[in-house]
Amino acid sequence: MEEAKKWANIVYALQALGFLVGISYIAAVIVAYMKQAEARGTWVESHFQWQIMTFWYSLLWGILGAVAMMWMVGYVILIAAMLWIVYRIVVGWVRLSENRPVYGVS
């Protein structure tokens, strides 16, 4: 489980780095998919699921925000999406450091 926790930490770091180097955000989701099976049945699995869902929903909101730029509401959507991503990274990383799953009671 320590190995899975190490990789979950790496994924959170890659997601955070994604604000500066976009390709690391894509690398983060690839690593999360690759390491998720190793964490199956442990509390760390919830972190990989959280990270994967963060990627896909942020991609969705990013596309919607880009399209909505034509109506000027896109900026609001993109800013909200960025704040949501920061929230997800911080909450997940804090819970990981506390050896807790992202969801549920532990």
mmCIF file with all atom_site columns, N, CA and C in Angstrom, residues 15-63:
data_model
loop_
_atom_site.group_PDB
_atom_site.id
_atom_site.type_symbol
_atom_site.label_atom_id
_atom_site.label_alt_id
_atom_site.label_comp_id
_atom_site.label_asym_id
_atom_site.label_entity_id
_atom_site.label_seq_id
_atom_site.pdbx_PDB_ins_code
_atom_site.Cartn_x
_atom_site.Cartn_y
_atom_site.Cartn_z
_atom_site.occupancy
_atom_site.B_iso_or_equiv
_atom_site.pdbx_formal_charge
_atom_site.auth_seq_id
_atom_site.auth_comp_id
_atom_site.auth_asym_id
_atom_site.auth_atom_id
_atom_site.pdbx_PDB_model_num
ATOM 1   N N  . GLN A 1 15 ? -0.622  16.704 -11.229 1.00 0.00 ? 15 GLN A N  1
ATOM 2   C CA . GLN A 1 15 ? -1.815  17.519 -11.458 1.00 0.00 ? 15 GLN A CA 1
ATOM 3   C C  . GLN A 1 15 ? -1.546  18.976 -11.090 1.00 0.00 ? 15 GLN A C  1
ATOM 4   N N  . ALA A 1 16 ? -0.889  19.207 -9.970  1.00 0.00 ? 16 ALA A N  1
ATOM 5   C CA . ALA A 1 16 ? -0.573  20.575 -9.559  1.00 0.00 ? 16 ALA A CA 1
ATOM 6   C C  . ALA A 1 16 ? 0.382   21.226 -10.556 1.00 0.00 ? 16 ALA A C  1
ATOM 7   N N  . LEU A 1 17 ? 1.368   20.471 -11.004 1.00 0.00 ? 17 LEU A N  1
ATOM 8   C CA . LEU A 1 17 ? 2.323   20.976 -11.984 1.00 0.00 ? 17 LEU A CA 1
ATOM 9   C C  . LEU A 1 17 ? 1.634   21.298 -13.311 1.00 0.00 ? 17 LEU A C  1
ATOM 10  N N  . GLY A 1 18 ? 0.499   20.666 -13.546 1.00 0.00 ? 18 GLY A N  1
ATOM 11  C CA . GLY A 1 18 ? -0.251  20.891 -14.779 1.00 0.00 ? 18 GLY A CA 1
ATOM 12  C C  . GLY A 1 18 ? -0.643  22.339 -15.010 1.00 0.00 ? 18 GLY A C  1
ATOM 13  N N  . PHE A 1 19 ? -0.712  23.140 -13.952 1.00 0.00 ? 19 PHE A N  1
ATOM 14  C CA . PHE A 1 19 ? -1.020  24.562 -14.120 1.00 0.00 ? 19 PHE A CA 1
ATOM 15  C C  . PHE A 1 19 ? 0.130   25.302 -14.790 1.00 0.00 ? 19 PHE A C  1
ATOM 16  N N  . LEU A 1 20 ? 1.338   24.767 -14.664 1.00 0.00 ? 20 LEU A N  1
ATOM 17  C CA . LEU A 1 20 ? 2.507   25.391 -15.280 1.00 0.00 ? 20 LEU A CA 1
ATOM 18  C C  . LEU A 1 20 ? 2.937   24.675 -16.553 1.00 0.00 ? 20 LEU A C  1
ATOM 19  N N  . VAL A 1 21 ? 2.855   23.357 -16.527 1.00 0.00 ? 21 VAL A N  1
ATOM 20  C CA . VAL A 1 21 ? 3.275   22.529 -17.660 1.00 0.00 ? 21 VAL A CA 1
ATOM 21  C C  . VAL A 1 21 ? 2.116   21.590 -17.981 1.00 0.00 ? 21 VAL A C  1
ATOM 22  N N  . GLY A 1 22 ? 1.308   21.963 -18.943 1.00 0.00 ? 22 GLY A N  1
ATOM 23  C CA . GLY A 1 22 ? 0.068   21.255 -19.232 1.00 0.00 ? 22 GLY A CA 1
ATOM 24  C C  . GLY A 1 22 ? 0.202   19.761 -19.466 1.00 0.00 ? 22 GLY A C  1
ATOM 25  N N  . ILE A 1 23 ? 1.288   19.337 -20.085 1.00 0.00 ? 23 ILE A N  1
ATOM 26  C CA . ILE A 1 23 ? 1.448   17.922 -20.412 1.00 0.00 ? 23 ILE A CA 1
ATOM 27  C C  . ILE A 1 23 ? 1.514   17.064 -19.149 1.00 0.00 ? 23 ILE A C  1
ATOM 28  N N  . SER A 1 24 ? 1.945   17.640 -18.039 1.00 0.00 ? 24 SER A N  1
ATOM 29  C CA . SER A 1 24 ? 2.023   16.854 -16.805 1.00 0.00 ? 24 SER A CA 1
ATOM 30  C C  . SER A 1 24 ? 0.629   16.483 -16.304 1.00 0.00 ? 24 SER A C  1
ATOM 31  N N  . TYR A 1 25 ? -0.371  17.286 -16.650 1.00 0.00 ? 25 TYR A N  1
ATOM 32  C CA . TYR A 1 25 ? -1.750  16.972 -16.256 1.00 0.00 ? 25 TYR A CA 1
ATOM 33  C C  . TYR A 1 25 ? -2.225  15.710 -16.977 1.00 0.00 ? 25 TYR A C  1
ATOM 34  N N  . ILE A 1 26 ? -1.835  15.577 -18.236 1.00 0.00 ? 26 ILE A N  1
ATOM 35  C CA . ILE A 1 26 ? -2.167  14.376 -19.007 1.00 0.00 ? 26 ILE A CA 1
ATOM 36  C C  . ILE A 1 26 ? -1.372  13.182 -18.473 1.00 0.00 ? 26 ILE A C  1
ATOM 37  N N  . ALA A 1 27 ? -0.104  13.408 -18.163 1.00 0.00 ? 27 ALA A N  1
ATOM 38  C CA . ALA A 1 27 ? 0.715   12.336 -17.580 1.00 0.00 ? 27 ALA A CA 1
ATOM 39  C C  . ALA A 1 27 ? 0.105   11.850 -16.269 1.00 0.00 ? 27 ALA A C  1
ATOM 40  N N  . ALA A 1 28 ? -0.467  12.768 -15.496 1.00 0.00 ? 28 ALA A N  1
ATOM 41  C CA . ALA A 1 28 ? -1.074  12.407 -14.211 1.00 0.00 ? 28 ALA A CA 1
ATOM 42  C C  . ALA A 1 28 ? -2.203  11.404 -14.391 1.00 0.00 ? 28 ALA A C  1
ATOM 43  N N  . VAL A 1 29 ? -3.077  11.642 -15.348 1.00 0.00 ? 29 VAL A N  1
ATOM 44  C CA . VAL A 1 29 ? -4.210  10.725 -15.526 1.00 0.00 ? 29 VAL A CA 1
ATOM 45  C C  . VAL A 1 29 ? -3.740  9.380  -16.070 1.00 0.00 ? 29 VAL A C  1
ATOM 46  N N  . ILE A 1 30 ? -2.719  9.384  -16.895 1.00 0.00 ? 30 ILE A N  1
ATOM 47  C CA . ILE A 1 30 ? -2.173  8.121  -17.409 1.00 0.00 ? 30 ILE A CA 1
ATOM 48  C C  . ILE A 1 30 ? -1.601  7.294  -16.257 1.00 0.00 ? 30 ILE A C  1
ATOM 49  N N  . VAL A 1 31 ? -0.818  7.932  -15.393 1.00 0.00 ? 31 VAL A N  1
ATOM 50  C CA . VAL A 1 31 ? -0.248  7.231  -14.238 1.00 0.00 ? 31 VAL A CA 1
ATOM 51  C C  . VAL A 1 31 ? -1.361  6.732  -13.323 1.00 0.00 ? 31 VAL A C  1
ATOM 52  N N  . ALA A 1 32 ? -2.376  7.561  -13.088 1.00 0.00 ? 32 ALA A N  1
ATOM 53  C CA . ALA A 1 32 ? -3.490  7.154  -12.215 1.00 0.00 ? 32 ALA A CA 1
ATOM 54  C C  . ALA A 1 32 ? -4.176  5.908  -12.760 1.00 0.00 ? 32 ALA A C  1
ATOM 55  N N  . TYR A 1 33 ? -4.413  5.874  -14.069 1.00 0.00 ? 33 TYR A N  1
ATOM 56  C CA . TYR A 1 33 ? -5.022  4.679  -14.667 1.00 0.00 ? 33 TYR A CA 1
ATOM 57  C C  . TYR A 1 33 ? -4.105  3.463  -14.519 1.00 0.00 ? 33 TYR A C  1
ATOM 58  N N  . MET A 1 34 ? -2.808  3.664  -14.717 1.00 0.00 ? 34 MET A N  1
ATOM 59  C CA . MET A 1 34 ? -1.865  2.546  -14.652 1.00 0.00 ? 34 MET A CA 1
ATOM 60  C C  . MET A 1 34 ? -1.726  1.985  -13.238 1.00 0.00 ? 34 MET A C  1
ATOM 61  N N  . LYS A 1 35 ? -1.811  2.826  -12.230 1.00 0.00 ? 35 LYS A N  1
ATOM 62  C CA . LYS A 1 35 ? -1.574  2.401  -10.847 1.00 0.00 ? 35 LYS A CA 1
ATOM 63  C C  . LYS A 1 35 ? -2.851  2.063  -10.083 1.00 0.00 ? 35 LYS A C  1
ATOM 64  N N  . GLN A 1 36 ? -4.000  2.358  -10.642 1.00 0.00 ? 36 GLN A N  1
ATOM 65  C CA . GLN A 1 36 ? -5.265  2.131  -9.945  1.00 0.00 ? 36 GLN A CA 1
ATOM 66  C C  . GLN A 1 36 ? -5.455  0.663  -9.563  1.00 0.00 ? 36 GLN A C  1
ATOM 67  N N  . ALA A 1 37 ? -5.118  -0.247 -10.448 1.00 0.00 ? 37 ALA A N  1
ATOM 68  C CA . ALA A 1 37 ? -5.310  -1.677 -10.172 1.00 0.00 ? 37 ALA A CA 1
ATOM 69  C C  . ALA A 1 37 ? -4.474  -2.142 -8.978  1.00 0.00 ? 37 ALA A C  1
ATOM 70  N N  . GLU A 1 38 ? -3.284  -1.574 -8.816  1.00 0.00 ? 38 GLU A N  1
ATOM 71  C CA . GLU A 1 38 ? -2.418  -1.949 -7.695  1.00 0.00 ? 38 GLU A CA 1
ATOM 72  C C  . GLU A 1 38 ? -3.022  -1.547 -6.350  1.00 0.00 ? 38 GLU A C  1
ATOM 73  N N  . ALA A 1 39 ? -3.900  -0.556 -6.367  1.00 0.00 ? 39 ALA A N  1
ATOM 74  C CA . ALA A 1 39 ? -4.498  -0.063 -5.120  1.00 0.00 ? 39 ALA A CA 1
ATOM 75  C C  . ALA A 1 39 ? -5.890  -0.641 -4.880  1.00 0.00 ? 39 ALA A C  1
ATOM 76  N N  . ARG A 1 40 ? -6.339  -1.504 -5.777  1.00 0.00 ? 40 ARG A N  1
ATOM 77  C CA . ARG A 1 40 ? -7.696  -2.059 -5.681  1.00 0.00 ? 40 ARG A CA 1
ATOM 78  C C  . ARG A 1 40 ? -7.962  -2.641 -4.300  1.00 0.00 ? 40 ARG A C  1
ATOM 79  N N  . GLY A 1 41 ? -9.083  -2.241 -3.712  1.00 0.00 ? 41 GLY A N  1
ATOM 80  C CA . GLY A 1 41 ? -9.482  -2.758 -2.412  1.00 0.00 ? 41 GLY A CA 1
ATOM 81  C C  . GLY A 1 41 ? -8.865  -2.044 -1.218  1.00 0.00 ? 41 GLY A C  1
ATOM 82  N N  . THR A 1 42 ? -8.046  -1.024 -1.471  1.00 0.00 ? 42 THR A N  1
ATOM 83  C CA . THR A 1 42 ? -7.444  -0.259 -0.375  1.00 0.00 ? 42 THR A CA 1
ATOM 84  C C  . THR A 1 42 ? -8.019  1.154  -0.368  1.00 0.00 ? 42 THR A C  1
ATOM 85  N N  . TRP A 1 43 ? -7.749  1.879  0.692   1.00 0.00 ? 43 TRP A N  1
ATOM 86  C CA . TRP A 1 43 ? -8.223  3.259  0.769   1.00 0.00 ? 43 TRP A CA 1
ATOM 87  C C  . TRP A 1 43 ? -7.555  4.146  -0.281  1.00 0.00 ? 43 TRP A C  1
ATOM 88  N N  . VAL A 1 44 ? -6.385  3.758  -0.776  1.00 0.00 ? 44 VAL A N  1
ATOM 89  C CA . VAL A 1 44 ? -5.681  4.556  -1.784  1.00 0.00 ? 44 VAL A CA 1
ATOM 90  C C  . VAL A 1 44 ? -6.420  4.518  -3.121  1.00 0.00 ? 44 VAL A C  1
ATOM 91  N N  . GLU A 1 45 ? -7.171  3.460  -3.363  1.00 0.00 ? 45 GLU A N  1
ATOM 92  C CA . GLU A 1 45 ? -7.924  3.363  -4.619  1.00 0.00 ? 45 GLU A CA 1
ATOM 93  C C  . GLU A 1 45 ? -8.837  4.569  -4.805  1.00 0.00 ? 45 GLU A C  1
ATOM 94  N N  . SER A 1 46 ? -9.439  5.053  -3.725  1.00 0.00 ? 46 SER A N  1
ATOM 95  C CA . SER A 1 46 ? -10.336 6.212  -3.840  1.00 0.00 ? 46 SER A CA 1
ATOM 96  C C  . SER A 1 46 ? -9.593  7.438  -4.366  1.00 0.00 ? 46 SER A C  1
ATOM 97  N N  . HIS A 1 47 ? -8.309  7.544  -4.071  1.00 0.00 ? 47 HIS A N  1
ATOM 98  C CA . HIS A 1 47 ? -7.525  8.683  -4.554  1.00 0.00 ? 47 HIS A CA 1
ATOM 99  C C  . HIS A 1 47 ? -7.317  8.602  -6.064  1.00 0.00 ? 47 HIS A C  1
ATOM 100 N N  . PHE A 1 48 ? -7.020  7.409  -6.562  1.00 0.00 ? 48 PHE A N  1
ATOM 101 C CA . PHE A 1 48 ? -6.861  7.274  -8.010  1.00 0.00 ? 48 PHE A CA 1
ATOM 102 C C  . PHE A 1 48 ? -8.182  7.548  -8.728  1.00 0.00 ? 48 PHE A C  1
ATOM 103 N N  . GLN A 1 49 ? -9.290  7.079  -8.171  1.00 0.00 ? 49 GLN A N  1
ATOM 104 C CA . GLN A 1 49 ? -10.602 7.374  -8.762  1.00 0.00 ? 49 GLN A CA 1
ATOM 105 C C  . GLN A 1 49 ? -10.865 8.879  -8.755  1.00 0.00 ? 49 GLN A C  1
ATOM 106 N N  . TRP A 1 50 ? -10.558 9.537  -7.651  1.00 0.00 ? 50 TRP A N  1
ATOM 107 C CA . TRP A 1 50 ? -10.733 10.988 -7.491  1.00 0.00 ? 50 TRP A CA 1
ATOM 108 C C  . TRP A 1 50 ? -9.897  11.736 -8.537  1.00 0.00 ? 50 TRP A C  1
ATOM 109 N N  . GLN A 1 51 ? -8.649  11.304 -8.711  1.00 0.00 ? 51 GLN A N  1
ATOM 110 C CA . GLN A 1 51 ? -7.747  11.953 -9.656  1.00 0.00 ? 51 GLN A CA 1
ATOM 111 C C  . GLN A 1 51 ? -8.224  11.768 -11.097 1.00 0.00 ? 51 GLN A C  1
ATOM 112 N N  . ILE A 1 52 ? -8.679  10.578 -11.404 1.00 0.00 ? 52 ILE A N  1
ATOM 113 C CA . ILE A 1 52 ? -9.174  10.302 -12.758 1.00 0.00 ? 52 ILE A CA 1
ATOM 114 C C  . ILE A 1 52 ? -10.425 11.123 -13.046 1.00 0.00 ? 52 ILE A C  1
ATOM 115 N N  . MET A 1 53 ? -11.358 11.164 -12.097 1.00 0.00 ? 53 MET A N  1
ATOM 116 C CA . MET A 1 53 ? -12.584 11.948 -12.297 1.00 0.00 ? 53 MET A CA 1
ATOM 117 C C  . MET A 1 53 ? -12.274 13.443 -12.377 1.00 0.00 ? 53 MET A C  1
ATOM 118 N N  . THR A 1 54 ? -11.290 13.883 -11.612 1.00 0.00 ? 54 THR A N  1
ATOM 119 C CA . THR A 1 54 ? -10.879 15.292 -11.689 1.00 0.00 ? 54 THR A CA 1
ATOM 120 C C  . THR A 1 54 ? -10.430 15.618 -13.106 1.00 0.00 ? 54 THR A C  1
ATOM 121 N N  . PHE A 1 55 ? -9.643  14.742 -13.700 1.00 0.00 ? 55 PHE A N  1
ATOM 122 C CA . PHE A 1 55 ? -9.174  14.976 -15.069 1.00 0.00 ? 55 PHE A CA 1
ATOM 123 C C  . PHE A 1 55 ? -10.336 15.065 -16.048 1.00 0.00 ? 55 PHE A C  1
ATOM 124 N N  . TRP A 1 56 ? -11.216 14.066 -16.033 1.00 0.00 ? 56 TRP A N  1
ATOM 125 C CA . TRP A 1 56 ? -12.279 14.026 -17.037 1.00 0.00 ? 56 TRP A CA 1
ATOM 126 C C  . TRP A 1 56 ? -13.275 15.172 -16.889 1.00 0.00 ? 56 TRP A C  1
ATOM 127 N N  . TYR A 1 57 ? -13.642 15.507 -15.659 1.00 0.00 ? 57 TYR A N  1
ATOM 128 C CA . TYR A 1 57 ? -14.560 16.641 -15.474 1.00 0.00 ? 57 TYR A CA 1
ATOM 129 C C  . TYR A 1 57 ? -13.882 17.965 -15.807 1.00 0.00 ? 57 TYR A C  1
ATOM 130 N N  . SER A 1 58 ? -12.606 18.091 -15.502 1.00 0.00 ? 58 SER A N  1
ATOM 131 C CA . SER A 1 58 ? -11.915 19.333 -15.859 1.00 0.00 ? 58 SER A CA 1
ATOM 132 C C  . SER A 1 58 ? -11.791 19.466 -17.373 1.00 0.00 ? 58 SER A C  1
ATOM 133 N N  . LEU A 1 59 ? -11.594 18.351 -18.058 1.00 0.00 ? 59 LEU A N  1
ATOM 134 C CA . LEU A 1 59 ? -11.567 18.388 -19.519 1.00 0.00 ? 59 LEU A CA 1
ATOM 135 C C  . LEU A 1 59 ? -12.921 18.828 -20.066 1.00 0.00 ? 59 LEU A C  1
ATOM 136 N N  . LEU A 1 60 ? -13.983 18.257 -19.526 1.00 0.00 ? 60 LEU A N  1
ATOM 137 C CA . LEU A 1 60 ? -15.334 18.642 -19.945 1.00 0.00 ? 60 LEU A CA 1
ATOM 138 C C  . LEU A 1 60 ? -15.578 20.132 -19.720 1.00 0.00 ? 60 LEU A C  1
ATOM 139 N N  . TRP A 1 61 ? -15.284 20.624 -18.502 1.00 0.00 ? 61 TRP A N  1
ATOM 140 C CA . TRP A 1 61 ? -15.508 22.043 -18.203 1.00 0.00 ? 61 TRP A CA 1
ATOM 141 C C  . TRP A 1 61 ? -14.583 22.933 -19.012 1.00 0.00 ? 61 TRP A C  1
ATOM 142 N N  . GLY A 1 62 ? -13.382 22.474 -19.300 1.00 0.00 ? 62 GLY A N  1
ATOM 143 C CA . GLY A 1 62 ? -12.468 23.241 -20.138 1.00 0.00 ? 62 GLY A CA 1
ATOM 144 C C  . GLY A 1 62 ? -12.993 23.408 -21.551 1.00 0.00 ? 62 GLY A C  1
ATOM 145 N N  . ILE A 1 63 ? -13.530 22.336 -22.108 1.00 0.00 ? 63 ILE A N  1
ATOM 146 C CA . ILE A 1 63 ? -14.104 22.405 -23.457 1.00 0.00 ? 63 ILE A CA 1
ATOM 147 C C  . ILE A 1 63 ? -15.333 23.305 -23.457 1.00 0.00 ? 63 ILE A C  1
#
